[in-house]
PDB file of C-alpha atoms in Angstrom:
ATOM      1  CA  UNK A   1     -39.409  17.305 -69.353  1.00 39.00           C
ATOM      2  CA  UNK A   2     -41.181  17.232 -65.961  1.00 43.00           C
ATOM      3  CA  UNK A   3     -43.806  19.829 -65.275  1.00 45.00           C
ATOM      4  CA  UNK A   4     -44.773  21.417 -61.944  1.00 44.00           C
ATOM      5  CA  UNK A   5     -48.143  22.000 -60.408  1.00 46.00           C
ATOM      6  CA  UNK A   6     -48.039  24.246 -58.366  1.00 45.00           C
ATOM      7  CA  UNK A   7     -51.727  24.831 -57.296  1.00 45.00           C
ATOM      8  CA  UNK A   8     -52.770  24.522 -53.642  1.00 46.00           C
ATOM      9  CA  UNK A   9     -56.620  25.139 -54.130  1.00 57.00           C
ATOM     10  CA  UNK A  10     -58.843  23.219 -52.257  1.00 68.00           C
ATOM     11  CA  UNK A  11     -59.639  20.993 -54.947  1.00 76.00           C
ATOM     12  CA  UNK A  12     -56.067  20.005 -55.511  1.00 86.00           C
ATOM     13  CA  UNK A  13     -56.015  19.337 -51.855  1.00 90.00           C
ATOM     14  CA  UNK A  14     -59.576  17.804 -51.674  1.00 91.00           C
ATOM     15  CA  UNK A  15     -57.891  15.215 -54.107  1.00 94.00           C
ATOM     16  CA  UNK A  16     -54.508  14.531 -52.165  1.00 96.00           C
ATOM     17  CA  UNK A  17     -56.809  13.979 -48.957  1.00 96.00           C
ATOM     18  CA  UNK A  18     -59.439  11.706 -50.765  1.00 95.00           C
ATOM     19  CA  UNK A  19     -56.547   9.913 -52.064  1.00 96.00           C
ATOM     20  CA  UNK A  20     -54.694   9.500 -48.621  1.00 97.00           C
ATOM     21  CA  UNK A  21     -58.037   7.965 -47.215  1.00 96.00           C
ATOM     22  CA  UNK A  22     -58.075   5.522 -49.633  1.00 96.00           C
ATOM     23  CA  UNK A  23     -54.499   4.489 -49.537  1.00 97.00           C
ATOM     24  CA  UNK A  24     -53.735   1.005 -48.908  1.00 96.00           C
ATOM     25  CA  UNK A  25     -50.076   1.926 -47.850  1.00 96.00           C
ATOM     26  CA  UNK A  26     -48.631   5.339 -47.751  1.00 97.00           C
ATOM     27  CA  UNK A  27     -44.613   5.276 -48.098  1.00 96.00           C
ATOM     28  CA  UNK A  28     -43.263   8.814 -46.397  1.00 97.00           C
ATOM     29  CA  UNK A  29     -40.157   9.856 -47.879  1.00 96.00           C
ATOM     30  CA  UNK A  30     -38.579  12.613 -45.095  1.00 96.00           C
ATOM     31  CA  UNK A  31     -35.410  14.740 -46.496  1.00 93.00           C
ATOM     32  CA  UNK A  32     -33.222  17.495 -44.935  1.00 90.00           C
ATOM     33  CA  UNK A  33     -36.056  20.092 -45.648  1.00 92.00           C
ATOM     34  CA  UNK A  34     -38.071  18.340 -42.761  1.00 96.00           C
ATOM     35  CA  UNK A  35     -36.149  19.619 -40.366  1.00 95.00           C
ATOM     36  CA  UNK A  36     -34.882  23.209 -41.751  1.00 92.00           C
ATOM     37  CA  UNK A  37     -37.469  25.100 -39.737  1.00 92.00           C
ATOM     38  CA  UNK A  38     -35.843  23.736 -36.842  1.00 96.00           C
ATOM     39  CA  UNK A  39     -32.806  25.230 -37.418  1.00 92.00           C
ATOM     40  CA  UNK A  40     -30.988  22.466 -38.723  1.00 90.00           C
ATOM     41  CA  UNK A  41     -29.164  23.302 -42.150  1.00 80.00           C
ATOM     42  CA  UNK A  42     -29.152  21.420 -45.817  1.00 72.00           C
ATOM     43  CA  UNK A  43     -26.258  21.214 -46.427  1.00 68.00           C
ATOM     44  CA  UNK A  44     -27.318  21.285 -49.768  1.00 62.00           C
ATOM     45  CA  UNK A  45     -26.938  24.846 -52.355  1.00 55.00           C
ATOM     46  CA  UNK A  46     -25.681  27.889 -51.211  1.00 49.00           C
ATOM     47  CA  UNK A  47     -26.172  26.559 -47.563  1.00 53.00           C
ATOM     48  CA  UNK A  48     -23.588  23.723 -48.300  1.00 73.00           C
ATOM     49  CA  UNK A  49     -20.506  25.116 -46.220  1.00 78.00           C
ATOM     50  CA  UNK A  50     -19.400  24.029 -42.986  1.00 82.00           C
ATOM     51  CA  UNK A  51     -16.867  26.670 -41.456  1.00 82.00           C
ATOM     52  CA  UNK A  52     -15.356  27.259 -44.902  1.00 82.00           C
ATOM     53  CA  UNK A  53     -15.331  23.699 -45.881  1.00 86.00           C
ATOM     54  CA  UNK A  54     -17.999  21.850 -48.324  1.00 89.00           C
ATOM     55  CA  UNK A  55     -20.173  19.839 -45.885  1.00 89.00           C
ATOM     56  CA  UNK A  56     -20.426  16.988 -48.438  1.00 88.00           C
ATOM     57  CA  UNK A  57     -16.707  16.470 -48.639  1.00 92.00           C
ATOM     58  CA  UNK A  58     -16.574  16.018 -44.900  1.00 94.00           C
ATOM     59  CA  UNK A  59     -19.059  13.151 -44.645  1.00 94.00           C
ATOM     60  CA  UNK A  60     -16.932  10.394 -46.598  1.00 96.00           C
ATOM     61  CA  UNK A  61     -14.693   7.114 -45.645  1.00 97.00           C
ATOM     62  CA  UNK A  62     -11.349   8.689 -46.927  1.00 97.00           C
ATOM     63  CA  UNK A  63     -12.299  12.300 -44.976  1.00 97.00           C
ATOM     64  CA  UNK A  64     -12.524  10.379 -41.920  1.00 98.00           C
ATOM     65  CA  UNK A  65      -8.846   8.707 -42.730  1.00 97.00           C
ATOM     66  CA  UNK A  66      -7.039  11.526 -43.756  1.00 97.00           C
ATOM     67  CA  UNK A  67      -8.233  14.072 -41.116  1.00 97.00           C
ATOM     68  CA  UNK A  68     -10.587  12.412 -38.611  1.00 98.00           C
ATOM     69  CA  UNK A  69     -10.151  15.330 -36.737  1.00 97.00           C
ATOM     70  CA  UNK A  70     -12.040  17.646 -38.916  1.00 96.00           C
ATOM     71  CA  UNK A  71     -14.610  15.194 -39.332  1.00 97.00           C
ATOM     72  CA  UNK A  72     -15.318  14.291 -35.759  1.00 98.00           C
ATOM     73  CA  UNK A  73     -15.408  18.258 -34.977  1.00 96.00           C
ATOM     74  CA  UNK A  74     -18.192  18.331 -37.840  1.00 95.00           C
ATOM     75  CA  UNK A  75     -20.521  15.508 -36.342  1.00 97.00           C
ATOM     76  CA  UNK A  76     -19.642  16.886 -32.379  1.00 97.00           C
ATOM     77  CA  UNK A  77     -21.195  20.616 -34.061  1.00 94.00           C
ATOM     78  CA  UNK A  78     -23.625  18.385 -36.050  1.00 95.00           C
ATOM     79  CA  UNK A  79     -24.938  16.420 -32.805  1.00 97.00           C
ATOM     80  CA  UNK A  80     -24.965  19.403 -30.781  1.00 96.00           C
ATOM     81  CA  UNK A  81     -27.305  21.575 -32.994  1.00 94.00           C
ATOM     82  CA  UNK A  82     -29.884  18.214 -33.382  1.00 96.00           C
ATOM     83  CA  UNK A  83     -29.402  18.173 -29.379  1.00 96.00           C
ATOM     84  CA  UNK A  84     -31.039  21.415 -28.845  1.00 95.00           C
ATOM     85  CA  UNK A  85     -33.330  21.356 -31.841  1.00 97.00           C
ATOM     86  CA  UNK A  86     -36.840  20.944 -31.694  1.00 97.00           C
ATOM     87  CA  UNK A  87     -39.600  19.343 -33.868  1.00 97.00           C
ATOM     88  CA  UNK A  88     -41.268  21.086 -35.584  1.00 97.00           C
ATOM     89  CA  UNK A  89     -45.399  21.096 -36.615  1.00 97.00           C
ATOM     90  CA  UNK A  90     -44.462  18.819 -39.714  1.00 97.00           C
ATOM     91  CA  UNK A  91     -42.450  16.281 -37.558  1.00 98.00           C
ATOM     92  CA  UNK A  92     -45.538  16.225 -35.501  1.00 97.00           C
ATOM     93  CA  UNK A  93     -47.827  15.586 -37.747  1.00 98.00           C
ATOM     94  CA  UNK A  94     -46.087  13.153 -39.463  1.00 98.00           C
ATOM     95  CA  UNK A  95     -45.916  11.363 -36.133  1.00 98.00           C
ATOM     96  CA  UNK A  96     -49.428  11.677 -35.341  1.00 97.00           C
ATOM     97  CA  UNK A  97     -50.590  10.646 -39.026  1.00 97.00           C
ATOM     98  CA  UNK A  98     -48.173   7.279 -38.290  1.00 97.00           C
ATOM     99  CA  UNK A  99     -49.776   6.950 -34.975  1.00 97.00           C
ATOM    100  CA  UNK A 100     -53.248   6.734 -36.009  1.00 96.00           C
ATOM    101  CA  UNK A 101     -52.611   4.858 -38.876  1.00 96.00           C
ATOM    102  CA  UNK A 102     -49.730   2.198 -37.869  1.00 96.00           C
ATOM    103  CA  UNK A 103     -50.683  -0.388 -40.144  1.00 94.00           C
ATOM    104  CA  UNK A 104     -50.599   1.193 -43.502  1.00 95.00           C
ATOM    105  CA  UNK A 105     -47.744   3.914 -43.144  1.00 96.00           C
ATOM    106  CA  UNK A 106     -44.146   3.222 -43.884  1.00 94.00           C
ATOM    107  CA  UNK A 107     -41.597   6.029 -43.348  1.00 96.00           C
ATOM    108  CA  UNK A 108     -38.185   6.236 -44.732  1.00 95.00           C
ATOM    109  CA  UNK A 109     -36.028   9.192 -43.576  1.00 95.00           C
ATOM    110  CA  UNK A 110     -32.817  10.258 -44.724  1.00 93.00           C
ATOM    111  CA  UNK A 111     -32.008  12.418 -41.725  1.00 96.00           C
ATOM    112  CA  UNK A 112     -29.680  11.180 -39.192  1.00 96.00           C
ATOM    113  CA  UNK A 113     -30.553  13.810 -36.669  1.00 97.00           C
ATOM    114  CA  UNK A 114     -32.994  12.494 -34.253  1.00 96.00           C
ATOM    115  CA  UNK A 115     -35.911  14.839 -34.821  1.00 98.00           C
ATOM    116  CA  UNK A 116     -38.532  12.424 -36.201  1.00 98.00           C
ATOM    117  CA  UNK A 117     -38.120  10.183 -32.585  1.00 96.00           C
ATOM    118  CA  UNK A 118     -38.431  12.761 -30.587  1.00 96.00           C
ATOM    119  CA  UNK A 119     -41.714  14.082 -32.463  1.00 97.00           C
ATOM    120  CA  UNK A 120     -43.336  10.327 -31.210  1.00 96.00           C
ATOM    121  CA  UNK A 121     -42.537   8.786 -34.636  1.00 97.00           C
ATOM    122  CA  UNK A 122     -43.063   4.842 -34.403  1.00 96.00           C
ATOM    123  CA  UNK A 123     -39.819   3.370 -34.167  1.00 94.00           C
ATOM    124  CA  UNK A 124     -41.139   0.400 -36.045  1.00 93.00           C
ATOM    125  CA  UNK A 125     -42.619   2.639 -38.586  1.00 94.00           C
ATOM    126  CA  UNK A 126     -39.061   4.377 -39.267  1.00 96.00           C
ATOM    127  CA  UNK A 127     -36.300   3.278 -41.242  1.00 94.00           C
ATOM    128  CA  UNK A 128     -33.371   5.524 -41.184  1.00 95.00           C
ATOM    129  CA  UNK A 129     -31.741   4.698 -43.981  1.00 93.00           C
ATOM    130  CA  UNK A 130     -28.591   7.303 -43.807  1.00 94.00           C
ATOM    131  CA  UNK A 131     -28.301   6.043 -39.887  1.00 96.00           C
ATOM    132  CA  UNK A 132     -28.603   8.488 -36.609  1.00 96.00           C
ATOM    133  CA  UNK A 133     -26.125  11.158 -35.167  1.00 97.00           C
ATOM    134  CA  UNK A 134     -26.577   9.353 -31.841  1.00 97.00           C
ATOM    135  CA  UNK A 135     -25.449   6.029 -33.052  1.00 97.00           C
ATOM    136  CA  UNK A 136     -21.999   5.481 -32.795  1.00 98.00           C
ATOM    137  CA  UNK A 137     -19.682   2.111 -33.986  1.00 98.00           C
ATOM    138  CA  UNK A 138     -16.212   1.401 -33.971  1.00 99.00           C
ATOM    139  CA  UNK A 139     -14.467   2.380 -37.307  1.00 98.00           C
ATOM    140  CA  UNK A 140     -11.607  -1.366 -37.550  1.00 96.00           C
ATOM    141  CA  UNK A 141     -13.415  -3.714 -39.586  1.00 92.00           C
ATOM    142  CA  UNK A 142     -14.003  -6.696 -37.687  1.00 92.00           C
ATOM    143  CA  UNK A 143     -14.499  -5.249 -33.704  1.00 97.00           C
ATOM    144  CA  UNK A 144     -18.631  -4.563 -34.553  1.00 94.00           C
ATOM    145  CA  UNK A 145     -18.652  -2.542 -31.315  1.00 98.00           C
ATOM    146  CA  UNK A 146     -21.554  -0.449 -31.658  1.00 97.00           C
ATOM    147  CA  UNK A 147     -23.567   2.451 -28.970  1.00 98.00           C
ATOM    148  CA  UNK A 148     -26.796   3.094 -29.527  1.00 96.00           C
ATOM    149  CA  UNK A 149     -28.833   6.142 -28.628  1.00 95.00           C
ATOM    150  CA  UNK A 150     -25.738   8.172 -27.022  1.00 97.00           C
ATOM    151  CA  UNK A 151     -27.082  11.540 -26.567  1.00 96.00           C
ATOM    152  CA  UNK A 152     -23.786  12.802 -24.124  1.00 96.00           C
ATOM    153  CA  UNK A 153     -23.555  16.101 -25.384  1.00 94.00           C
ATOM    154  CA  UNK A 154     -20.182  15.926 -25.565  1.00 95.00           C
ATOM    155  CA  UNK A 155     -17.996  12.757 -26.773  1.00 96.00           C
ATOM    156  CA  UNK A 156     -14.674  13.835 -25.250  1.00 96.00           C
ATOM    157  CA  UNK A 157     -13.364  16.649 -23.537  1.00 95.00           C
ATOM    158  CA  UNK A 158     -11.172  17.167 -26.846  1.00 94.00           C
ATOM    159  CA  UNK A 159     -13.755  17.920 -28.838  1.00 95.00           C
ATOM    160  CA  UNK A 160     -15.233  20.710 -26.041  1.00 94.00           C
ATOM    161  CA  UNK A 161     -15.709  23.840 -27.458  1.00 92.00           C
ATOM    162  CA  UNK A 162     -15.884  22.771 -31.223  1.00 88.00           C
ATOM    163  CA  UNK A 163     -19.848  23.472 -31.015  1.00 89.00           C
ATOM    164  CA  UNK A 164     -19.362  27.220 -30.819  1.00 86.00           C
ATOM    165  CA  UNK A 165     -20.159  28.396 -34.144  1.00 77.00           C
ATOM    166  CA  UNK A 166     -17.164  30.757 -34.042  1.00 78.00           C
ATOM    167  CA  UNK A 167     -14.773  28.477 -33.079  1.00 81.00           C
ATOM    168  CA  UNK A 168     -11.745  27.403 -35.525  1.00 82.00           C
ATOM    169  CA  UNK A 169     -10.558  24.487 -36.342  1.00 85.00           C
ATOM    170  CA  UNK A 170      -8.241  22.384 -34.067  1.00 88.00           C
ATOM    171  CA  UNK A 171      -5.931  19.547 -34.659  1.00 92.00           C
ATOM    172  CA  UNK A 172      -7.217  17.264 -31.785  1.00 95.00           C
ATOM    173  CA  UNK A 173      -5.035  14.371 -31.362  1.00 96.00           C
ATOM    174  CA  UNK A 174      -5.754  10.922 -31.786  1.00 96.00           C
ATOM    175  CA  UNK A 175      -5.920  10.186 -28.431  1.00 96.00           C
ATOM    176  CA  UNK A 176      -7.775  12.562 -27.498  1.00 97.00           C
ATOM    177  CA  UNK A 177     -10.884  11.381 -29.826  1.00 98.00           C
ATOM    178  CA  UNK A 178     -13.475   9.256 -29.214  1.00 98.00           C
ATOM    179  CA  UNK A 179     -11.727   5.394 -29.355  1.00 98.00           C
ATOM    180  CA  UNK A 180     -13.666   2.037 -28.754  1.00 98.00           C
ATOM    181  CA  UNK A 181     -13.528   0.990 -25.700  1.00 98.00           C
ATOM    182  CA  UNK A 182     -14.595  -3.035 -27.123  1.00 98.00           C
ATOM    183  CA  UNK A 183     -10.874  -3.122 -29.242  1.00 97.00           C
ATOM    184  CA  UNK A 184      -9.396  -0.129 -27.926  1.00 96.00           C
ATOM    185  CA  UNK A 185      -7.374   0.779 -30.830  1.00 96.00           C
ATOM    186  CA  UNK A 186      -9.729   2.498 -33.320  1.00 98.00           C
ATOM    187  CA  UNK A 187     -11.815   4.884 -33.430  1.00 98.00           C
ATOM    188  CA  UNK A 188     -15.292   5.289 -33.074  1.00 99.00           C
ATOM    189  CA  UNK A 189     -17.536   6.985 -36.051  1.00 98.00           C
ATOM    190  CA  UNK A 190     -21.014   8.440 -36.018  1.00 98.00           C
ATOM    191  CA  UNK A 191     -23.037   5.671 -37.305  1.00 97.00           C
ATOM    192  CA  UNK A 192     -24.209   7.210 -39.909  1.00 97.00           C
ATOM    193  CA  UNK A 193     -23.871   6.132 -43.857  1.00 96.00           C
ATOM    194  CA  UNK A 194     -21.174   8.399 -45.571  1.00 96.00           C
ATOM    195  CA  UNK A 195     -20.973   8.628 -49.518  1.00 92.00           C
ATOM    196  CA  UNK A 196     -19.307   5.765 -51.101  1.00 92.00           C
ATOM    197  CA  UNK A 197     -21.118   3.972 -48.460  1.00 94.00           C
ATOM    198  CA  UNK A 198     -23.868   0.611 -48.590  1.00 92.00           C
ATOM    199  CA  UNK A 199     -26.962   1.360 -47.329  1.00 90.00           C
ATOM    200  CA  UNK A 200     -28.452  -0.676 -44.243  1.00 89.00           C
ATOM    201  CA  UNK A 201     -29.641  -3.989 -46.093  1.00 91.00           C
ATOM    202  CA  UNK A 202     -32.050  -4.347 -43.318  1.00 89.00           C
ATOM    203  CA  UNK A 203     -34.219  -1.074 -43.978  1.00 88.00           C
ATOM    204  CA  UNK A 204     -33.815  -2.218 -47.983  1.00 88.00           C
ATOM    205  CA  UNK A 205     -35.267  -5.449 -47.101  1.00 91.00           C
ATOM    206  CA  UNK A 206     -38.206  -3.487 -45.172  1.00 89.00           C
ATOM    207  CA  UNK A 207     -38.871  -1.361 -48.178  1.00 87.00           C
ATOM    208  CA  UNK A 208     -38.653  -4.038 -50.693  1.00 88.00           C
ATOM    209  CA  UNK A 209     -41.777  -5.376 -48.512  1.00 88.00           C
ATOM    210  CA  UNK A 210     -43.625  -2.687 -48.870  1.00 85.00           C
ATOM    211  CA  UNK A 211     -43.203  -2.372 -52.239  1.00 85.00           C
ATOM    212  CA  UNK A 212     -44.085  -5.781 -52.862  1.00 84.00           C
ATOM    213  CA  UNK A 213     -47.065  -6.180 -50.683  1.00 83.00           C
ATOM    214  CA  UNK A 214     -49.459  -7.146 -50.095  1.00 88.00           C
ATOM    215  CA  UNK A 215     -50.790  -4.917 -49.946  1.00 91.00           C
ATOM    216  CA  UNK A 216     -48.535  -2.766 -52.586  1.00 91.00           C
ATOM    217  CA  UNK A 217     -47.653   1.004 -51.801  1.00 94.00           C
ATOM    218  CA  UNK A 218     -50.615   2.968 -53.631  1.00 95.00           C
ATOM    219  CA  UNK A 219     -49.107   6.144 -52.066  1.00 97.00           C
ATOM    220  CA  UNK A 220     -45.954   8.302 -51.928  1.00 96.00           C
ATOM    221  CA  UNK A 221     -45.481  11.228 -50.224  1.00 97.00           C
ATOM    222  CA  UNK A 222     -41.983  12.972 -50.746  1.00 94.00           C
ATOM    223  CA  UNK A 223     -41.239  15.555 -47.894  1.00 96.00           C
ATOM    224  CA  UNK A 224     -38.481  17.883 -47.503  1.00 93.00           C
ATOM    225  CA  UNK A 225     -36.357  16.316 -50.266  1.00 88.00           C
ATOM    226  CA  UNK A 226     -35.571  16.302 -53.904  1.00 74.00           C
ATOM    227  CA  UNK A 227     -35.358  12.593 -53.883  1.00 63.00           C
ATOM    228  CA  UNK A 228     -32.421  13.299 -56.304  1.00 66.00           C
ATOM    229  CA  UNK A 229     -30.264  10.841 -54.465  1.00 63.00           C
ATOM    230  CA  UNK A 230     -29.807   7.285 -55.112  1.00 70.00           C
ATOM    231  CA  UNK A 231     -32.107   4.791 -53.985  1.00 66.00           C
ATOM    232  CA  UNK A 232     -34.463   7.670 -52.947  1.00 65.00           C
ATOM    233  CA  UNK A 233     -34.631   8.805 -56.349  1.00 71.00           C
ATOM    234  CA  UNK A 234     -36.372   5.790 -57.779  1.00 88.00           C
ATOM    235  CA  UNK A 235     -38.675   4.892 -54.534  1.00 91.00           C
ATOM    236  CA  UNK A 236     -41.284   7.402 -56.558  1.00 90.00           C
ATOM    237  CA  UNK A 237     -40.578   6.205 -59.806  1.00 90.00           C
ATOM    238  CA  UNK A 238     -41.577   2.688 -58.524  1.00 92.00           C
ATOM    239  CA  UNK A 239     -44.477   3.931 -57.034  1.00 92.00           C
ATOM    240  CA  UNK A 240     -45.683   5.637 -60.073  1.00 92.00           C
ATOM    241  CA  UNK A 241     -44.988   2.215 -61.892  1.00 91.00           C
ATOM    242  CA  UNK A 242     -47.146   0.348 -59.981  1.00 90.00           C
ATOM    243  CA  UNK A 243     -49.872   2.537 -60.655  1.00 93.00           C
ATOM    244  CA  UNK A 244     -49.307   4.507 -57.511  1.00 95.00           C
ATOM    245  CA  UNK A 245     -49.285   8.119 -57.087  1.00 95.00           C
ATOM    246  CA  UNK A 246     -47.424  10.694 -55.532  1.00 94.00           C
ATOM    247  CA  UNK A 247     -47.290  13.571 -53.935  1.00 94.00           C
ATOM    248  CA  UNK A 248     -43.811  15.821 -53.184  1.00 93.00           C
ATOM    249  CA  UNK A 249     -43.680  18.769 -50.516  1.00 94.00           C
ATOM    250  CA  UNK A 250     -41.180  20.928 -50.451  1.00 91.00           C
ATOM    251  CA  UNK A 251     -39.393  24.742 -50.821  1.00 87.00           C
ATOM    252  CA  UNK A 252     -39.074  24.237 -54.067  1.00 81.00           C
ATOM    253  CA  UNK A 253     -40.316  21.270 -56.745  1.00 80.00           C
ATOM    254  CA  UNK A 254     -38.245  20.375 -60.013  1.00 76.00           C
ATOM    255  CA  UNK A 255     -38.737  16.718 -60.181  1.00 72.00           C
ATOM    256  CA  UNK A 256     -42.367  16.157 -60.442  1.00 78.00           C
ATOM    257  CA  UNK A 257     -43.803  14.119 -63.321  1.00 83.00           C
ATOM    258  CA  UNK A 258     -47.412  15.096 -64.859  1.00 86.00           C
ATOM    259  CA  UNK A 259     -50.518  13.584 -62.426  1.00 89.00           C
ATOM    260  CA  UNK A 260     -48.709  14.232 -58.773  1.00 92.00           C
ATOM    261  CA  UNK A 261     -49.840  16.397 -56.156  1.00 93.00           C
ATOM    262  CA  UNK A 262     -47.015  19.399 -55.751  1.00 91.00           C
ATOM    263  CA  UNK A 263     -47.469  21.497 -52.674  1.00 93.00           C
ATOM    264  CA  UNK A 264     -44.661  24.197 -52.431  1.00 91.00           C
ATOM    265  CA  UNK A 265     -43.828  25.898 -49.158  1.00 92.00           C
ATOM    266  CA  UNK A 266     -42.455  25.059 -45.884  1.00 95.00           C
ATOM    267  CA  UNK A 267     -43.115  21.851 -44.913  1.00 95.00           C
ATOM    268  CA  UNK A 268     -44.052  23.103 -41.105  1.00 96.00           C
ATOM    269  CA  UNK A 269     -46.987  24.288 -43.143  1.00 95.00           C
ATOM    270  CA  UNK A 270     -48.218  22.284 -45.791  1.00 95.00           C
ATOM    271  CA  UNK A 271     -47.551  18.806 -44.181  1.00 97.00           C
ATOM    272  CA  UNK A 272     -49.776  19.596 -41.118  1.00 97.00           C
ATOM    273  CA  UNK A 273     -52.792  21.273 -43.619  1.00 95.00           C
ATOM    274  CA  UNK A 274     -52.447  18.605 -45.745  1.00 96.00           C
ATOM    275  CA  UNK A 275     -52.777  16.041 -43.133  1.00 96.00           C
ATOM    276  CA  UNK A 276     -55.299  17.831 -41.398  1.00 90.00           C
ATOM    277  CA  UNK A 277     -53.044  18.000 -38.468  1.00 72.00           C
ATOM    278  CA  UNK A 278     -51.278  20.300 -36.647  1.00 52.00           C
ATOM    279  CA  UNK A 279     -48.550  20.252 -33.889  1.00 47.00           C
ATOM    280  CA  UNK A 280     -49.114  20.901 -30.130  1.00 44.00           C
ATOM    281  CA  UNK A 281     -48.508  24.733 -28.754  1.00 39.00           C
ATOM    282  CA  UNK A 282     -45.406  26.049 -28.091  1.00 42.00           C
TER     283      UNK A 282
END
C-alpha cells in the first residue's frame, strides 16, 4: 500500500533541492491543481459539476454528437474563464525554472487552458498533451482544417451570453455554431483530446525521448495532479524504474510510493519555495 510523507522540514527540502541540482533531466508533470488558485475549477470531486451536469460527461466524442450544443456552451464558459485568468506564482516559477534551465527540463501538461504560455513557459519545452482551449479543428474526418491560438472571446454571436455563470442552458442551432469555414459543412471543436480519445502521437514521441535519453529522466516532479489518469499515471512509475526519483505536489497526496519527496499544499506555494522561486508582484 503506498505511504505518504508528508514532512516539509528543511531537510526534506534540502534533499528535493540537492536532488534537482543534480538532475540530468527533470520531467514536470502539470495537472488541473496548477491552475486552481487561479480560479479555474477541477472538475474533478465534489467540484465536478458544470451547471447541473457532470463536467466529465460533457467532454466526450458522442456528447459532442448528440448535443453539440451543450458542449460548445461548456468550452465558450470554459475559454472565457482561462481568458480572464491569471497565472499564478507556481505557473511562474515553473516558467522561470524552464527558462534558466532549457536544456534539461521537459514539461508535460494536461491543462488545455492556456495558463502555462502566458506565464513565459517555453513553447518548445511544453507538450500539451490533452490539447489547448484556443485551438480549434474542424470536427468531419478528412477536412484537417485547423485554427491555432484563437483567443476571440467569443466564437459566435450564438453562443453570447453562455459565459454568465447564471445563465441556462440554450438550444443554439446548428447554424448558429461555430462551422468550418475550409469544408463548410461541419463543425468546428475545441482542439482539445476528449475521453475515448488518442493522444497527440507527436508529444508521445517527445516523451518517449526523454525517457530514453540520453541523457535518461533522473527526475519527476508531479504538480497539481494525481497522475491517476492514463498515460500520466505510469510517466512516474517509469521514472522510478529507471532508478529515477520523484517528487508529487499537490492539495492532497494518495499515490506516493516509499522514497519520493511529498509536499502537500497549494501549489502557488510549495512549487515557488521549492524551486527557490517566486512570481513577480501583483
Amino acid at each position: 500500500m503506498p505511504t505518504k510523507d508528508n514532512s516539509r522540514d528543511e531537510l526534506t527540502m534540502e534533499s528535493f533541492r540537492k536532488a534537482l541540482t543534480n538532475s540530468k533531466r527533470t520531467l514536470v508533470l502539470c495537472g488541473a491543481g496548477l491552475s486552481a488558485a487561479s480560479g479555474l475549477p477541477t472538475f474533478r470531486g465534489a467540484g465536478g459539476l458544470w451547471r447541473n451536469h457532470v463536467a466529465t460527461e460533457l467532454v466526450t466524442p458522442d456528447a459532442f454528437e448528440a448535443d453539440p450544443s451543450l458542449v460548445w456552451q461548456f468550452y465558450h464558459a470554459r475559454r472565457h474563464a482561462a481568458l480572464r485568468a491569471k497565472p499564478n506564482a507556481a505557473h511562474i516559477a515553473l516558467a522561470e525554472y524552464t527558462k534558466a534551465h532549457p536544456d534539461k527540463t521537459f514539461t508535460i501538461s494536461q491543462n488545455v487552458d492556456g495558463l502555462s504560455t502566458r506565464a513565459g513557459h517555453l513553447r518548445d519545452k511544453l507538450n500539451l498533451i490533452h490539447g489547448n482551449l484556443f485551438d480549434l479543428r474542424c470536427s468531419g474526418l478528412g477536412c484537417g482544417y485547423v485554427d491555432k491560438d484563437n483567443f476571440d472571446e467569443v466564437l459566435t454571436e450564438g453562443l453570447k451570453g453562455a459565459e454568465d455563470v447564471n445563465a441556462v442552458y440554450k438550444d443554439i442551432r446548428i447554424r448558429d455554431l461555430p462551422m468550418c469555414p475550409k469544408c463548410k459543412t461541419n463543425l468546428l471543436r475545441p482542439g482539445v483530446v476528449w475521453f475515448g480519445e488518442g493522444l497527440p502521437m507527436d508529444v508521445i514521441d517527445k516523451v518517449d525521448k526523454a525517457f530514453l535519453g540520453p541523457p535518461r529522466v533522473d527526475l519527476m516532479l508531479v504538480v497539481g495532479t494525481s497522475g491517476v489518469v492514463w498515460p500520466a499515471a505510469g510517466f512516474a512509475e517509469r521514472v522510478r524504474r529507471l532508478g529515477g526519483k520523484v517528487a508529487i505536489f499537490n492539495m492532497e497526496v494518495d499515490q506516493a510510493e516509499p522514497g519520493d519527496w511529498v509536499f502537500e499544499g497549494p501549489c502557488e506555494e510549495t512549487i515557488p519555495e521549492a524551486l527557490q522561486l517566486t512570481g513577480p508582484p501583483d
